[in-house]
Amino acid sequence: MKTAIVWFKTDLRLNDNETLIKAITQNDEIIPIYCFDDSHFETTQYGFKKTGNFRAQFLLESLLDLDRNLRKLGSGLLIVKGKPEVEIPIIIKQYKAKKIYAKREVAFEEKQTEELVQNTIWKLQCEMVTVSTSTLYHAEDLPFSIKDIPDVFTQFRRKTEQDAVVRPIFDKPTAIKSPEIPALILPTLKDLGLIPIKIDTRAAIQFKGGESEAVKRLNHYFFESKLISNYKLTRNEMVGENYSSKFSAWLALGCISPRFIYDALKKYEALNTANESTYWLVFELLWRDYFRFMIKKYQNKFFHKAGIQDKEITANNQNTNQLQKWIAGKTGVDFIDANMIELQLTGFMSNRGRQNVASYLCNDLKLDWRYGAAYFEQQLIDYDVSSNWGNWAYLAGVGNDPRGNRYFNIEKQASDYDKFKVFRNLWLKK
């Protein structure tokens, strides 16, 4: 009997999951596992947690949902905790697995972990099969090799839209054959070294993890409310749950795939109409792809102060006082403070807010941009390694911005996007 392990990471779904489908079709039995990697809950060199309370809570909810959905099909989710290169081989030996299927990683640390596991299981005569499952366009279908991808997004977008095709989605499996998987035992936030925290009632949206919630949100935003038809007009707003899709948290953990969203969008356009707003969501998904491909191209350079441009930037790393004021929303600039308080109390911030607070940290406070990126890594529910570090490098002027220094006039931004102070009053009221 051929037994394989499916190692779930940031692909916590059954729909459009090629890794899972491959494992099911090529083996007699599969064992789905998730490993709580110790390194994901450590404190980084910048003094922040790698995973904060909000995202950890969202992760636990997502795993609970994945286990429920797997059990409906005759399987379940096995949880291990520790170092993947130590814990996964134990499961391989226990079930005499000959293959392990996993999502292919692109970022530096994630690639290192993947290689450590690969080297360890190779000694057990177990093969690792990795599958690319995170992007809208498959890397193999791009009109250029990874090393030749243009460093300017517009050039990448035009050629990709013209010459590449989005692959069809994989259907959800109808049944999964597994040995008996014991009942799900998830660690608590306390077990992960975190304190349970309640999301503030003023939050733009009360995120709940899992594929079921992701599909519910998609159906609401597309088919029930038709909000997607006005997305381009409303996406720069800052209050409430419907000014933008809010898909980002589910995308970050892979509770939904970009292709699944694209497939639903095409169905929506066929039923209703395609317009600039429906296209704009695809445009945003393309940006998401782009950062992932850029990390693949430049690897560790995205995590260096000089970025992919090898540009020396002067930053005051000693001013921890200013950094703490920025984090606490006590800079004295009301638009920045309101956004930072929202992030602190909810784990979320609008796209407009993110650009402004990043510009303020880099250009006004002249602090090392990596501290901002590391704080976002801790704090954001929708943290995604490629998008986070790619966007921060971009705004710091060391990434993919052809214009170089992208400075935001905060006062102008505040009057353009929060003219009547609705957002600032919401978060700054005592």
Tab-separated table of C-alpha atoms in Angstrom:
chain	number	residue	atom	x	y	z
A	1	MET	CA	0.000	0.000	0.000
A	2	LYS	CA	1.335	3.426	-0.986
A	3	THR	CA	1.039	5.890	1.894
A	4	ALA	CA	1.911	9.578	1.615
A	5	ILE	CA	1.899	12.607	3.871
A	6	VAL	CA	0.341	15.919	2.856
A	7	TRP	CA	2.121	18.695	4.724
A	8	PHE	CA	-0.248	21.654	4.946
A	9	LYS	CA	1.403	25.046	5.436
A	10	THR	CA	-0.099	28.236	4.015
A	11	ASP	CA	-2.517	26.277	1.825
A	12	LEU	CA	-5.229	25.439	4.363
A	13	ARG	CA	-8.000	24.501	1.923
A	14	LEU	CA	-9.584	21.651	-0.040
A	15	ASN	CA	-10.682	23.652	-3.110
A	16	ASP	CA	-8.046	24.259	-5.802
A	17	ASN	CA	-5.345	22.465	-3.856
A	18	GLU	CA	-3.128	20.700	-6.403
A	19	THR	CA	-0.832	19.365	-3.657
A	20	LEU	CA	-3.728	17.487	-2.066
A	21	ILE	CA	-5.162	16.259	-5.393
A	22	LYS	CA	-1.765	14.939	-6.526
A	23	ALA	CA	-1.272	13.099	-3.239
A	24	ILE	CA	-4.739	11.496	-3.392
A	25	THR	CA	-4.434	10.366	-7.027
A	26	GLN	CA	-0.885	9.000	-6.712
A	27	ASN	CA	-1.298	7.081	-3.439
A	28	ASP	CA	-3.585	4.599	-1.686
A	29	GLU	CA	-3.742	6.510	1.590
A	30	ILE	CA	-2.769	9.984	2.743
A	31	ILE	CA	-2.076	11.512	6.141
A	32	PRO	CA	-2.723	15.289	6.261
A	33	ILE	CA	-0.486	17.009	8.795
A	34	TYR	CA	0.211	20.517	10.064
A	35	CYS	CA	3.350	21.390	12.018
A	36	PHE	CA	3.443	24.286	14.466
A	37	ASP	CA	6.994	25.312	13.674
A	38	ASP	CA	8.739	26.565	16.823
A	39	SER	CA	10.640	29.172	14.792
A	40	HIS	CA	7.325	30.850	13.798
A	41	PHE	CA	6.709	31.804	17.422
A	42	GLU	CA	10.137	33.162	18.310
A	43	THR	CA	11.144	36.793	18.718
A	44	THR	CA	12.932	38.201	15.672
A	45	GLN	CA	16.193	40.187	15.619
A	46	TYR	CA	14.028	43.349	15.515
A	47	GLY	CA	12.440	42.561	18.880
A	48	PHE	CA	9.006	41.508	17.631
A	49	LYS	CA	7.193	38.183	17.687
A	50	LYS	CA	7.255	36.395	14.349
A	51	THR	CA	3.566	35.551	14.807
A	52	GLY	CA	1.383	37.741	16.999
A	53	ASN	CA	-1.892	36.973	18.780
A	54	PHE	CA	-4.277	37.988	16.001
A	55	ARG	CA	-2.716	35.869	13.271
A	56	ALA	CA	-2.174	32.918	15.624
A	57	GLN	CA	-5.875	33.002	16.561
A	58	PHE	CA	-6.841	33.154	12.869
A	59	LEU	CA	-4.504	30.208	12.196
A	60	LEU	CA	-6.108	28.090	14.949
A	61	GLU	CA	-9.586	28.819	13.538
A	62	SER	CA	-8.383	27.913	10.036
A	63	LEU	CA	-6.934	24.580	11.188
A	64	LEU	CA	-10.131	23.728	13.051
A	65	ASP	CA	-12.116	24.362	9.865
A	66	LEU	CA	-9.662	22.346	7.728
A	67	ASP	CA	-9.921	19.380	10.112
A	68	ARG	CA	-13.749	19.532	9.986
A	69	ASN	CA	-13.734	19.607	6.191
A	70	LEU	CA	-11.206	16.758	5.970
A	71	ARG	CA	-13.266	14.596	8.353
A	72	LYS	CA	-16.366	15.022	6.169
A	73	LEU	CA	-14.356	13.257	3.443
A	74	GLY	CA	-13.042	10.430	5.633
A	75	SER	CA	-9.746	11.929	6.789
A	76	GLY	CA	-8.624	14.476	9.403
A	77	LEU	CA	-5.692	16.665	10.376
A	78	LEU	CA	-2.765	15.465	12.429
A	79	ILE	CA	-1.042	18.213	14.454
A	80	VAL	CA	2.611	18.173	15.441
A	81	LYS	CA	4.625	20.873	17.191
A	82	GLY	CA	8.354	21.527	17.157
A	83	LYS	CA	10.931	21.650	14.378
A	84	PRO	CA	9.489	20.296	11.097
A	85	GLU	CA	12.764	18.494	10.270
A	86	VAL	CA	12.467	16.621	13.594
A	87	GLU	CA	8.691	16.076	13.852
A	88	ILE	CA	7.828	15.144	10.255
A	89	PRO	CA	10.301	12.206	10.049
A	90	ILE	CA	8.645	10.744	13.175
A	91	ILE	CA	5.294	10.703	11.319
A	92	ILE	CA	6.978	9.251	8.202
A	93	LYS	CA	8.367	6.337	10.232
A	94	GLN	CA	5.090	5.815	12.091
A	95	TYR	CA	3.028	5.478	8.896
A	96	LYS	CA	5.828	4.073	6.664
A	97	ALA	CA	5.209	6.893	4.191
A	98	LYS	CA	7.231	6.924	0.975
A	99	LYS	CA	6.301	10.421	-0.199
A	100	ILE	CA	5.515	13.782	1.307
A	101	TYR	CA	3.588	16.402	-0.680
A	102	ALA	CA	3.926	20.084	0.191
A	103	LYS	CA	3.420	23.582	-1.147
A	104	ARG	CA	6.575	24.934	-2.797
A	105	GLU	CA	8.173	27.796	-0.876
A	106	VAL	CA	9.945	30.837	-2.312
A	107	ALA	CA	11.055	32.994	0.640
A	108	PHE	CA	14.467	32.497	2.250
A	109	GLU	CA	13.606	31.076	5.692
A	110	GLU	CA	10.752	28.958	4.349
A	111	LYS	CA	13.067	27.513	1.659
A	112	GLN	CA	15.652	26.677	4.337
A	113	THR	CA	13.039	24.752	6.361
A	114	GLU	CA	11.869	22.946	3.206
A	115	GLU	CA	15.464	21.888	2.450
A	116	LEU	CA	16.103	20.740	6.036
A	117	VAL	CA	13.029	18.489	5.882
A	118	GLN	CA	14.019	17.254	2.416
A	119	ASN	CA	17.534	16.307	3.569
A	120	THR	CA	16.228	14.509	6.651
A	121	ILE	CA	13.526	12.476	4.915
A	122	TRP	CA	15.859	11.529	2.072
A	123	LYS	CA	17.761	9.415	4.625
A	124	LEU	CA	14.462	7.602	5.296
A	125	GLN	CA	14.042	6.900	1.557
A	126	CYS	CA	11.084	9.238	1.456
A	127	GLU	CA	10.649	11.609	-1.472
A	128	MET	CA	9.354	15.177	-1.263
A	129	VAL	CA	7.030	16.447	-3.990
A	130	THR	CA	6.526	20.227	-3.975
A	131	VAL	CA	3.777	21.990	-5.870
A	132	SER	CA	3.350	25.678	-6.656
A	133	THR	CA	-0.118	26.628	-5.359
A	134	SER	CA	-0.004	30.260	-4.191
A	135	THR	CA	-0.188	32.437	-7.289
A	136	LEU	CA	-2.744	33.428	-9.889
A	137	TYR	CA	-0.347	32.748	-12.764
A	138	HIS	CA	1.807	29.642	-12.573
A	139	ALA	CA	5.539	30.479	-12.702
A	140	GLU	CA	5.989	28.013	-15.574
A	141	ASP	CA	3.382	29.855	-17.663
A	142	LEU	CA	5.010	33.293	-17.414
A	143	PRO	CA	6.384	34.802	-20.640
A	144	PHE	CA	9.844	35.060	-19.024
A	145	SER	CA	12.061	33.019	-16.732
A	146	ILE	CA	12.197	34.083	-13.066
A	147	LYS	CA	15.657	35.661	-13.504
A	148	ASP	CA	14.362	37.736	-16.452
A	149	ILE	CA	11.178	39.066	-14.819
A	150	PRO	CA	11.172	42.873	-15.248
A	151	ASP	CA	11.935	44.856	-12.102
A	152	VAL	CA	9.095	47.257	-12.986
A	153	PHE	CA	5.607	45.931	-12.264
A	154	THR	CA	3.909	47.592	-15.271
A	155	GLN	CA	6.206	45.790	-17.716
A	156	PHE	CA	5.576	42.479	-15.932
A	157	ARG	CA	1.792	43.038	-15.887
A	158	ARG	CA	1.430	44.003	-19.564
A	159	LYS	CA	3.413	41.069	-20.902
A	160	THR	CA	1.846	38.562	-18.481
A	161	GLU	CA	-1.710	39.680	-19.257
A	162	GLN	CA	-0.946	39.507	-22.962
A	163	ASP	CA	0.915	36.193	-23.143
A	164	ALA	CA	-0.032	34.052	-20.121
A	165	VAL	CA	-3.231	32.247	-19.173
A	166	VAL	CA	-4.646	31.538	-15.697
A	167	ARG	CA	-4.947	27.774	-15.252
A	168	PRO	CA	-8.346	26.239	-14.384
A	169	ILE	CA	-8.962	25.401	-10.734
A	170	PHE	CA	-8.793	21.924	-9.217
A	171	ASP	CA	-12.082	20.587	-7.882
A	172	LYS	CA	-12.400	19.733	-4.224
A	173	PRO	CA	-11.840	15.997	-3.610
A	174	THR	CA	-15.020	13.996	-3.002
A	175	ALA	CA	-13.404	11.422	-0.689
A	176	ILE	CA	-10.051	10.917	0.999
A	177	LYS	CA	-8.717	7.547	2.116
A	178	SER	CA	-6.705	7.843	5.321
A	179	PRO	CA	-5.857	5.596	8.242
A	180	GLU	CA	-7.773	6.600	11.351
A	181	ILE	CA	-6.625	10.105	12.298
A	182	PRO	CA	-6.943	10.864	16.037
A	183	ALA	CA	-9.192	13.748	17.128
A	184	LEU	CA	-7.724	17.180	16.530
A	185	ILE	CA	-5.693	18.567	19.414
A	186	LEU	CA	-4.694	22.179	18.807
A	187	PRO	CA	-2.308	24.117	21.021
A	188	THR	CA	-3.769	27.120	22.819
A	189	LEU	CA	-2.428	30.635	22.326
A	190	LYS	CA	-0.805	30.230	25.737
A	191	ASP	CA	0.964	27.056	24.530
A	192	LEU	CA	2.361	29.168	21.688
A	193	GLY	CA	3.653	31.790	24.119
A	194	LEU	CA	0.893	34.274	23.300
A	195	ILE	CA	-1.864	35.978	25.265
A	196	PRO	CA	-5.486	35.652	24.070
A	197	ILE	CA	-6.735	39.016	22.869
A	198	LYS	CA	-10.117	40.315	21.790
A	199	ILE	CA	-10.379	42.236	18.537
A	200	ASP	CA	-11.714	45.750	19.173
A	201	THR	CA	-15.398	46.189	18.283
A	202	ARG	CA	-14.467	49.123	16.014
A	203	ALA	CA	-12.588	46.720	13.696
A	204	ALA	CA	-13.293	47.117	9.984
A	205	ILE	CA	-14.136	43.399	9.917
A	206	GLN	CA	-14.210	40.622	12.502
A	207	PHE	CA	-12.009	38.089	10.708
A	208	LYS	CA	-12.641	34.393	11.302
A	209	GLY	CA	-10.225	31.820	9.954
A	210	GLY	CA	-10.924	28.934	7.613
A	211	GLU	CA	-11.883	28.030	4.056
A	212	SER	CA	-15.609	27.977	4.921
A	213	GLU	CA	-15.418	31.616	6.072
A	214	ALA	CA	-13.316	32.581	3.029
A	215	VAL	CA	-15.913	31.182	0.600
A	216	LYS	CA	-18.676	32.875	2.610
A	217	ARG	CA	-16.902	36.241	2.326
A	218	LEU	CA	-16.339	35.748	-1.408
A	219	ASN	CA	-20.020	34.932	-1.997
A	220	HIS	CA	-21.057	37.975	0.033
A	221	TYR	CA	-18.678	40.371	-1.726
A	222	PHE	CA	-19.445	39.091	-5.223
A	223	PHE	CA	-22.838	37.488	-5.614
A	224	GLU	CA	-24.972	38.624	-2.672
A	225	SER	CA	-24.022	42.316	-2.540
A	226	LYS	CA	-22.330	42.888	-5.946
A	227	LEU	CA	-19.875	45.122	-4.055
A	228	ILE	CA	-17.105	44.008	-6.401
A	229	SER	CA	-18.648	46.156	-9.165
A	230	ASN	CA	-17.642	49.304	-7.208
A	231	TYR	CA	-14.317	48.038	-5.839
A	232	LYS	CA	-12.097	50.508	-7.707
A	233	LEU	CA	-14.193	53.443	-6.441
A	234	THR	CA	-14.292	52.357	-2.785
A	235	ARG	CA	-10.951	50.549	-2.249
A	236	ASN	CA	-9.210	53.617	-0.776
A	237	GLU	CA	-11.807	54.118	1.930
A	238	MET	CA	-10.871	53.314	5.498
A	239	VAL	CA	-13.960	52.531	7.597
A	240	GLY	CA	-16.174	49.438	7.492
A	241	GLU	CA	-15.962	45.953	6.055
A	242	ASN	CA	-17.230	46.570	2.530
A	243	TYR	CA	-14.930	49.231	1.050
A	244	SER	CA	-12.542	46.439	-0.022
A	245	SER	CA	-12.718	42.678	-0.511
A	246	LYS	CA	-10.861	41.828	2.756
A	247	PHE	CA	-9.761	38.554	1.120
A	248	SER	CA	-6.145	39.153	2.197
A	249	ALA	CA	-6.176	37.235	5.504
A	250	TRP	CA	-7.632	34.102	3.906
A	251	LEU	CA	-5.262	34.423	0.940
A	252	ALA	CA	-2.280	34.735	3.291
A	253	LEU	CA	-2.984	31.365	4.938
A	254	GLY	CA	-4.193	29.820	1.700
A	255	CYS	CA	-7.744	29.278	2.984
A	256	ILE	CA	-8.659	30.437	-0.524
A	257	SER	CA	-6.521	30.545	-3.660
A	258	PRO	CA	-6.136	33.498	-6.056
A	259	ARG	CA	-7.296	31.210	-8.879
A	260	PHE	CA	-10.455	30.282	-6.973
A	261	ILE	CA	-11.207	34.011	-6.601
A	262	TYR	CA	-10.443	34.576	-10.294
A	263	ASP	CA	-12.708	31.677	-11.315
A	264	ALA	CA	-15.586	33.097	-9.205
A	265	LEU	CA	-14.918	36.576	-10.631
A	266	LYS	CA	-15.234	35.272	-14.206
A	267	LYS	CA	-18.576	33.657	-13.265
A	268	TYR	CA	-19.675	36.956	-11.707
A	269	GLU	CA	-18.692	38.912	-14.829
A	270	ALA	CA	-20.630	36.455	-17.022
A	271	LEU	CA	-23.745	36.889	-14.857
A	272	ASN	CA	-23.423	40.645	-14.403
A	273	THR	CA	-20.833	42.655	-16.270
A	274	ALA	CA	-17.085	43.112	-16.401
A	275	ASN	CA	-15.923	46.632	-15.578
A	276	GLU	CA	-12.884	48.531	-14.314
A	277	SER	CA	-13.639	47.437	-10.738
A	278	THR	CA	-13.797	43.718	-11.485
A	279	TYR	CA	-10.537	44.061	-13.424
A	280	TRP	CA	-8.936	45.962	-10.538
A	281	LEU	CA	-9.208	42.954	-8.232
A	282	VAL	CA	-7.237	40.907	-10.777
A	283	PHE	CA	-4.738	43.790	-10.949
A	284	GLU	CA	-4.256	43.541	-7.149
A	285	LEU	CA	-3.851	39.747	-7.350
A	286	LEU	CA	-1.189	40.336	-10.005
A	287	TRP	CA	0.718	42.623	-7.625
A	288	ARG	CA	0.556	39.796	-5.091
A	289	ASP	CA	2.004	37.369	-7.675
A	290	TYR	CA	4.676	39.881	-8.613
A	291	PHE	CA	6.064	40.194	-5.084
A	292	ARG	CA	6.176	36.416	-4.815
A	293	PHE	CA	8.096	36.107	-8.099
A	294	MET	CA	10.413	38.956	-7.050
A	295	ILE	CA	11.285	37.173	-3.793
A	296	LYS	CA	11.979	34.088	-5.903
A	297	LYS	CA	14.250	36.164	-8.155
A	298	TYR	CA	16.151	38.111	-5.481
A	299	GLN	CA	15.848	35.700	-2.531
A	300	ASN	CA	17.427	37.077	0.639
A	301	LYS	CA	18.094	40.581	-0.767
A	302	PHE	CA	14.530	41.647	0.065
A	303	PHE	CA	15.364	41.337	3.763
A	304	HIS	CA	18.499	43.501	3.595
A	305	LYS	CA	18.461	47.190	4.426
A	306	ALA	CA	19.783	48.109	0.951
A	307	GLY	CA	17.101	45.941	-0.687
A	308	ILE	CA	17.275	44.716	-4.268
A	309	GLN	CA	18.732	48.048	-5.396
A	310	ASP	CA	21.824	47.796	-3.155
A	311	LYS	CA	21.026	51.362	-2.193
A	312	GLU	CA	22.678	52.773	0.881
A	313	ILE	CA	20.060	54.485	3.013
A	314	THR	CA	20.736	56.473	6.138
A	315	ALA	CA	18.495	55.353	8.947
A	316	ASN	CA	18.536	56.160	12.622
A	317	ASN	CA	18.481	52.706	14.227
A	318	GLN	CA	19.154	54.074	17.676
A	319	ASN	CA	15.912	56.010	18.071
A	320	THR	CA	13.818	53.354	19.776
A	321	ASN	CA	11.743	56.104	21.386
A	322	GLN	CA	10.411	57.256	18.002
A	323	LEU	CA	9.776	53.678	16.935
A	324	GLN	CA	7.768	53.012	20.106
A	325	LYS	CA	5.715	56.186	19.590
A	326	TRP	CA	4.984	55.080	16.009
A	327	ILE	CA	3.881	51.617	17.248
A	328	ALA	CA	1.714	53.053	20.037
A	329	GLY	CA	0.045	55.659	17.810
A	330	LYS	CA	1.609	58.531	19.763
A	331	THR	CA	3.515	60.413	17.067
A	332	GLY	CA	1.242	63.444	17.338
A	333	VAL	CA	0.232	63.112	13.663
A	334	ASP	CA	-3.436	62.172	13.954
A	335	PHE	CA	-3.742	60.285	10.633
A	336	ILE	CA	-0.697	58.112	11.420
A	337	ASP	CA	-1.773	57.556	15.027
A	338	ALA	CA	-5.326	56.494	14.106
A	339	ASN	CA	-3.968	53.891	11.656
A	340	MET	CA	-1.417	52.543	14.118
A	341	ILE	CA	-4.022	52.244	16.885
A	342	GLU	CA	-6.297	50.339	14.478
A	343	LEU	CA	-3.430	47.934	13.720
A	344	GLN	CA	-2.559	47.525	17.392
A	345	LEU	CA	-6.150	46.727	18.427
A	346	THR	CA	-7.372	44.713	15.438
A	347	GLY	CA	-4.448	43.235	13.492
A	348	PHE	CA	-5.653	45.030	10.370
A	349	MET	CA	-5.103	48.292	8.508
A	350	SER	CA	-6.363	49.569	5.158
A	351	ASN	CA	-4.051	49.635	2.140
A	352	ARG	CA	-4.126	53.448	2.210
A	353	GLY	CA	-3.150	53.417	5.887
A	354	ARG	CA	-0.290	50.984	5.340
A	355	GLN	CA	1.299	53.151	2.660
A	356	ASN	CA	1.069	56.257	4.805
A	357	VAL	CA	2.464	54.790	8.025
A	358	ALA	CA	5.317	53.150	6.069
A	359	SER	CA	6.167	56.397	4.288
A	360	TYR	CA	6.084	58.226	7.636
A	361	LEU	CA	8.451	55.728	9.300
A	362	CYS	CA	10.911	55.760	6.368
A	363	ASN	CA	10.793	59.396	5.257
A	364	ASP	CA	9.724	61.477	8.249
A	365	LEU	CA	11.201	59.479	11.133
A	366	LYS	CA	14.061	58.167	8.969
A	367	LEU	CA	14.050	54.821	10.772
A	368	ASP	CA	15.242	51.497	9.335
A	369	TRP	CA	12.296	50.243	7.243
A	370	ARG	CA	12.896	46.658	8.352
A	371	TYR	CA	11.665	47.473	11.869
A	372	GLY	CA	8.351	48.539	10.343
A	373	ALA	CA	8.189	45.389	8.213
A	374	ALA	CA	8.990	43.218	11.266
A	375	TYR	CA	6.301	44.933	13.368
A	376	PHE	CA	3.768	44.321	10.575
A	377	GLU	CA	4.909	40.677	10.492
A	378	GLN	CA	3.996	40.349	14.164
A	379	GLN	CA	0.820	42.349	14.058
A	380	LEU	CA	-1.035	41.714	10.798
A	381	ILE	CA	-3.668	38.992	10.533
A	382	ASP	CA	-3.051	39.006	6.771
A	383	TYR	CA	0.759	38.923	6.937
A	384	ASP	CA	2.232	37.328	3.848
A	385	VAL	CA	6.017	37.232	3.629
A	386	SER	CA	6.347	38.286	-0.040
A	387	SER	CA	3.715	41.038	-0.018
A	388	ASN	CA	4.841	42.463	3.323
A	389	TRP	CA	8.581	42.688	2.668
A	390	GLY	CA	8.076	43.537	-1.005
A	391	ASN	CA	5.742	46.431	-0.184
A	392	TRP	CA	7.960	47.778	2.594
A	393	ALA	CA	11.069	47.674	0.377
A	394	TYR	CA	9.052	49.442	-2.324
A	395	LEU	CA	8.022	52.258	0.018
A	396	ALA	CA	11.512	52.530	1.484
A	397	GLY	CA	12.855	53.161	-2.024
A	398	VAL	CA	14.994	49.985	-2.102
A	399	GLY	CA	12.509	47.691	-3.877
A	400	ASN	CA	10.560	47.646	-7.141
A	401	ASP	CA	9.600	51.310	-7.327
A	402	PRO	CA	11.045	52.876	-10.502
A	403	ARG	CA	10.430	56.343	-9.022
A	404	GLY	CA	12.783	55.731	-6.131
A	405	ASN	CA	11.627	57.688	-3.117
A	406	ARG	CA	7.860	57.427	-2.679
A	407	TYR	CA	7.104	60.179	-0.183
A	408	PHE	CA	3.551	60.694	1.056
A	409	ASN	CA	2.370	64.125	2.138
A	410	ILE	CA	0.480	62.906	5.215
A	411	GLU	CA	-1.670	66.026	5.659
A	412	LYS	CA	-2.787	65.899	2.018
A	413	GLN	CA	-3.460	62.162	2.266
A	414	ALA	CA	-5.550	62.710	5.402
A	415	SER	CA	-7.666	65.406	3.763
A	416	ASP	CA	-8.044	63.335	0.543
A	417	TYR	CA	-8.996	60.059	2.195
A	418	ASP	CA	-10.449	61.094	5.562
A	419	LYS	CA	-11.870	64.497	4.665
A	420	PHE	CA	-14.490	64.582	7.433
A	421	LYS	CA	-12.216	62.862	10.010
A	422	VAL	CA	-14.584	59.879	10.304
A	423	PHE	CA	-11.674	57.428	10.475
A	424	ARG	CA	-9.551	59.547	12.825
A	425	ASN	CA	-12.481	60.223	15.162
A	426	LEU	CA	-13.280	56.492	15.248
A	427	TRP	CA	-9.809	55.502	16.481
A	428	LEU	CA	-8.650	58.561	18.412
A	429	LYS	CA	-11.703	59.024	20.598
A	430	LYS	CA	-10.978	58.300	24.212
